[in-house]
Amino acid sequence: MRLLVTGGAGYVGSVVAAQLIEAGHEVTVLDDLSTGHADAVPSGARFVEAPITDAGGALDGVEAVLHFAAKSLVGESVQKPELYWANNLGGTLALLEAMRERDVRKIVFSSTAATYGEPERSPIQESDPTRPTNPYGASKLAVDTALSAYAVLRGLGAVSLRYFNVAGAYGHYRERHAVETHLIPNVLKVATGERESVSVFGTDYPTADGTCVRDYVHVSDLARAHLLALDACQEGEHKVYNLGNGTGFSVQEVISVCREVTGHEIPAVVGPRRAGDPAVLVASSEKIQRELGWKAERTSLGDIVSDAWDALSGK
Ligand code: UFG
């Protein structure tokens, strides 16, 4: 198929673009490089450097869109809510309008676990309440809501994938944020010597070791789900799927695994809680397994961390 991948110079978008090309699709990447990297755009993709509000020309001849271009930091979204509403909701509405003008009727959307907010139960299912606790989650939920309406009223075929904690690397494609807030890359930066220690944000949560528990899903498994989602886009329907491993690991467990993988002592300093962090976020991915046949393959935290470490240390 001829496909447009918005945000294809970012972490998840570049891995999906690479897998789509490997599967024989014709890919155009649209990215404004505000947080992405031009060298992350897979060779074999056509690259258009433009903001999401200017996707028009890049859509000509395109049969479906995979939409990643967005702001994605929870903390930043609380500091700069306008940026999140404008980019994530405003940008997506502009994209949907450009798609409608050109009769492009299929979209796979990069949604998030942050749409659920503080969960009532674990693991989280897609039917659980969505009560986001920050503008990032709220802006992504607003897009999910718009997609449902466009599906019913405009015949769009949409699939939203709600990611939990994406980690690992796919070959040389890895997480590279100018300001890194995510746990695994921050821990590994201690092992490379870029940081002296890692901060543990809170040890007084109601979990086994007092630190937060998250569901880490390998970026390669996550990316593969997008190819299944593309096949599952059906005009007039909006489907929503969680994407996680179904197993939670605490911050302390992540640091221990990083120590084993890197052979570095990785000093950890206990600090206060980070505002807005739920104690436990674990996905039920049963729905996507059942309906689309997706199954995570690189589920061990050791494998996920090793792949991230190999890509970071240039192995
Ligand atoms: N943490 C630390 N030290 C750090 C970084 C993180 O202790 O230096 C802790 C956090 O407090 C949290 C856990 O490690 O308990 C994971 O934090 P991340 O920042 O790696 O990831 P989040 O769980 O906060 O965020 C993820 C996705 C978001 C998504 C969110 C859903 O990255 O896009 O889950 O709540 F919105």
XYZ file of C-alpha atoms and ligand atoms in Angstrom:
351
model
C 0.000 0.000 0.000
C 0.975 3.651 -0.363
C 1.175 4.960 3.191
C 1.840 8.201 5.038
C 3.636 7.892 8.379
C 3.418 11.135 10.333
C 6.106 11.462 12.985
C 8.187 8.834 11.203
C 11.427 10.478 12.370
C 10.535 9.744 15.997
C 11.149 6.652 18.118
C 8.042 4.540 17.486
C 7.219 6.108 14.096
C 10.649 5.285 12.648
C 10.433 1.630 13.742
C 6.944 1.280 12.247
C 8.084 2.972 9.006
C 11.033 0.555 8.814
C 8.793 -2.489 9.346
C 6.282 -1.236 6.758
C 9.052 -0.871 4.174
C 10.357 -4.356 5.049
C 6.815 -5.654 4.439
C 6.838 -4.124 0.936
C 4.774 -0.968 1.483
C 5.547 2.387 -0.140
C 6.123 4.866 2.689
C 6.201 8.649 2.895
C 7.333 10.084 6.230
C 6.045 13.495 7.311
C 7.846 15.051 10.274
C 8.696 18.601 11.325
C 11.821 17.376 13.166
C 10.753 19.261 16.310
C 11.626 16.180 18.344
C 12.487 13.618 15.645
C 15.772 13.056 13.819
C 16.209 13.138 10.039
C 18.643 10.202 10.242
C 15.946 8.073 11.903
C 13.809 8.185 8.735
C 14.403 4.766 7.173
C 16.220 4.764 3.866
C 13.610 3.660 1.390
C 11.042 6.151 2.697
C 10.263 9.445 0.982
C 10.756 12.240 3.514
C 8.668 15.428 3.684
C 9.777 17.900 6.362
C 6.585 19.733 7.301
C 4.267 20.237 10.254
C 1.228 18.031 10.705
C -1.002 21.012 9.882
C 0.556 20.977 6.410
C 0.105 17.317 5.488
C -1.967 18.028 2.356
C 0.566 17.484 -0.447
C 2.109 14.449 1.232
C -1.315 12.736 1.146
C -1.675 12.666 -2.614
C -2.061 9.061 -3.761
C -1.934 7.740 -0.189
C -4.260 4.880 0.821
C -3.829 4.995 4.604
C -2.155 7.044 7.331
C -0.238 5.919 10.422
C -0.271 8.922 12.715
C 2.481 9.360 15.327
C 3.286 13.085 15.064
C 2.514 14.469 18.526
C 3.907 15.930 21.713
C 4.294 13.083 24.193
C 5.675 14.176 27.557
C 3.290 14.079 30.487
C 5.247 16.628 32.562
C 5.629 19.095 29.695
C 1.905 18.832 28.978
C 1.146 20.149 32.451
C 3.564 23.085 31.954
C 2.422 23.885 28.403
C -1.148 22.601 27.897
C -1.706 24.834 24.833
C 1.140 23.070 23.025
C -0.524 19.707 23.604
C -4.020 20.739 22.598
C -2.758 22.569 19.498
C -0.404 19.810 18.312
C -2.188 16.680 19.369
C -5.820 17.620 18.866
C -5.541 20.632 16.508
C -2.859 18.912 14.401
C -4.874 15.700 14.133
C -8.081 17.513 13.187
C -6.172 19.287 10.396
C -4.794 15.932 9.247
C -8.269 14.351 9.289
C -9.634 17.243 7.239
C -6.817 16.901 4.681
C -7.547 13.155 4.542
C -11.251 13.824 4.003
C -10.517 16.247 1.161
C -8.507 13.517 -0.581
C -10.815 10.659 0.375
C -8.138 8.846 2.414
C -10.249 6.637 4.652
C -7.918 4.640 6.882
C -5.880 5.711 9.894
C -3.898 3.944 12.625
C -3.494 6.272 15.580
C -0.829 6.304 18.278
C -2.851 6.624 21.485
C -1.688 6.073 25.054
C -2.318 4.467 28.431
C -2.466 8.042 29.738
C -6.062 8.177 28.421
C -7.099 5.996 31.382
C -5.656 8.137 34.182
C -5.514 6.529 37.630
C -6.820 2.989 37.020
C -9.483 1.350 39.142
C -8.153 -2.141 38.467
C -5.172 -3.930 37.026
C -4.643 -5.021 34.308
C -6.467 -2.231 32.484
C -8.996 -3.212 29.827
C -10.175 -1.067 26.931
C -13.691 -0.881 28.419
C -12.352 0.724 31.633
C -13.133 4.395 32.396
C -11.017 7.027 30.645
C -10.237 9.840 33.058
C -6.896 11.343 32.007
C -5.024 13.244 34.696
C -2.929 15.466 32.397
C -3.296 17.412 29.105
C -1.240 14.813 27.214
C -3.696 12.021 28.020
C -6.678 14.343 27.586
C -5.547 15.502 24.129
C -5.025 11.894 22.966
C -8.414 10.872 24.362
C -10.015 13.786 22.502
C -8.537 12.415 19.267
C -9.879 8.944 20.072
C -13.311 10.520 20.569
C -13.057 12.392 17.257
C -12.029 9.198 15.450
C -15.134 7.406 16.742
C -17.322 10.226 15.456
C -15.562 10.362 12.051
C -15.940 6.597 11.728
C -19.696 6.721 12.288
C -20.445 9.996 10.493
C -17.816 10.055 7.734
C -17.085 6.392 7.122
C -13.487 6.563 8.368
C -11.764 3.290 9.268
C -9.658 3.885 12.382
C -7.656 1.874 14.879
C -6.236 3.468 18.052
C -3.397 1.673 19.792
C -2.984 2.609 23.450
C 0.660 2.131 24.322
C 1.915 1.421 27.801
C 5.683 1.856 28.402
C 7.473 1.421 25.104
C 11.117 0.420 25.408
C 13.965 -1.381 23.658
C 15.327 -0.738 20.192
C 14.955 -2.126 16.685
C 18.393 -2.392 15.114
C 19.827 1.106 15.287
C 16.402 2.725 15.773
C 16.247 3.785 19.408
C 14.815 6.290 21.847
C 16.642 9.648 21.533
C 14.930 12.551 23.251
C 16.668 15.901 23.741
C 15.277 15.984 27.271
C 15.003 12.392 28.451
C 12.342 11.692 31.059
C 11.813 7.948 30.529
C 13.166 5.461 33.008
C 15.117 2.918 30.933
C 17.090 5.418 28.800
C 17.844 7.453 31.919
C 19.150 4.403 33.777
C 21.268 3.361 30.790
C 22.751 6.867 30.569
C 24.294 6.225 33.977
C 25.977 3.132 32.562
C 27.389 5.109 29.608
C 28.697 7.788 31.988
C 26.355 10.515 30.686
C 24.711 10.741 34.102
C 26.135 10.103 37.556
C 23.077 8.440 39.047
C 19.443 7.737 38.411
C 16.675 9.200 40.566
C 14.029 6.860 41.918
C 10.831 8.896 42.085
C 9.234 7.637 45.286
C 9.589 4.462 47.343
C 6.346 4.798 49.298
C 3.865 3.489 46.725
C 1.540 0.610 47.641
C 3.598 -1.913 45.639
C 5.836 -4.824 46.697
C 9.034 -2.737 46.890
C 7.393 0.702 47.182
C 8.338 1.877 43.669
C 5.970 2.335 40.705
C 5.125 -0.627 38.507
C 4.902 -0.288 34.729
C 4.259 -2.553 31.750
C 7.247 -2.419 29.376
C 6.530 -3.459 25.791
C 9.274 -3.944 23.209
C 9.174 -1.363 20.418
C 9.550 -4.101 17.819
C 6.466 -5.981 19.124
C 4.591 -2.693 19.419
C 5.481 -1.732 15.838
C 4.306 -5.089 14.521
C 0.871 -4.406 15.999
C 0.572 -1.380 13.681
C 0.845 -3.592 10.609
C -1.966 -5.786 11.967
C -3.986 -2.676 12.825
C -3.584 -1.388 9.273
C -5.093 -4.604 7.924
C -7.892 -4.305 10.504
C -8.990 -0.768 9.476
C -12.568 -1.105 8.311
C -14.499 1.853 6.985
C -17.174 2.988 9.440
C -15.435 1.424 12.459
C -13.120 2.734 15.172
C -11.347 0.026 17.147
C -9.299 0.635 20.285
C -6.607 -1.738 21.584
C -4.211 -1.677 24.512
C -0.623 -2.648 23.811
C 1.472 -3.926 26.666
C 3.189 -7.025 27.923
C 0.659 -7.828 30.612
C 3.420 -7.968 33.235
C 4.486 -5.175 35.537
C 8.029 -4.366 36.647
C 8.910 -1.942 39.421
C 11.404 0.904 39.067
C 13.796 -1.042 41.341
C 13.437 -4.168 39.198
C 14.182 -2.162 36.056
C 17.331 -0.724 37.634
C 18.453 -4.222 38.764
C 17.995 -5.634 35.256
C 19.926 -2.675 33.794
C 22.765 -3.420 36.240
C 22.846 -7.072 35.119
C 22.739 -6.226 31.410
C 25.381 -3.478 31.494
C 27.619 -4.813 34.273
C 27.640 -1.282 35.680
C 26.797 -0.576 39.321
C 24.360 2.271 38.354
C 24.003 4.320 41.546
C 20.362 5.130 42.350
C 19.256 8.056 44.510
C 15.844 7.953 46.128
C 13.874 11.149 45.641
C 10.286 12.300 46.119
C 7.362 11.107 44.033
C 6.931 12.666 40.585
C 3.584 14.447 40.337
C 0.902 12.540 38.471
C 2.506 9.066 38.510
C -0.034 6.276 39.136
C 1.358 3.457 41.338
C 0.656 0.652 38.871
C -0.049 0.721 35.120
C -0.370 -2.701 33.530
C -2.255 -3.476 30.320
C -4.540 -6.276 29.424
C -3.679 -6.878 25.762
C -6.124 -9.758 25.462
C -8.379 -7.872 23.042
C -5.684 -7.328 20.389
C -4.463 -10.899 20.872
C -7.959 -12.240 20.396
C -9.094 -9.987 17.542
C -5.897 -9.311 15.579
C -3.711 -12.254 16.615
C -0.982 -9.994 18.070
C 1.364 -11.451 20.629
C 4.396 -9.854 22.229
C 7.495 -11.923 21.461
C 10.327 -10.112 23.246
C 8.619 -10.056 26.603
C 11.573 -10.491 28.940
C 12.725 -7.266 30.534
C 16.325 -8.485 30.086
C 15.838 -8.708 26.291
C 14.137 -5.313 26.154
C 16.944 -3.644 28.134
C 19.697 -5.491 26.205
C 18.333 -4.285 22.875
C 18.162 -0.696 24.180
C 21.694 -1.039 25.570
C 23.155 -2.491 22.347
C 21.652 0.352 20.291
C 22.797 3.011 22.781
C 26.317 1.682 23.132
C 26.606 1.155 19.349
C 27.032 -2.640 19.536
N 11.069 7.110 36.915
C 12.055 7.226 37.871
N 13.194 7.910 37.519
C 13.383 8.452 36.291
C 12.371 8.317 35.320
C 11.215 7.642 35.670
O 11.928 6.755 38.994
O 14.443 9.061 36.041
C 9.858 6.339 37.253
C 8.587 7.132 37.074
O 8.283 7.828 38.239
C 7.595 6.022 36.748
C 8.432 4.963 36.017
O 9.781 5.274 36.346
O 7.134 5.443 37.922
C 8.276 5.020 34.521
O 8.409 6.384 34.111
P 8.533 6.815 32.588
O 8.725 8.288 32.565
O 9.567 5.971 31.899
O 7.148 6.417 31.963
P 5.661 6.800 32.434
O 5.106 5.558 33.046
O 5.602 8.028 33.222
O 5.017 7.187 31.047
C 4.505 6.238 30.181
C 4.606 6.762 28.756
C 3.700 7.946 28.583
C 2.320 7.558 29.007
C 2.324 7.078 30.439
C 0.970 6.643 30.883
O 5.940 7.121 28.463
O 3.684 8.330 27.223
O 3.191 5.971 30.551
O 0.774 7.101 32.183
F 1.515 8.643 28.933
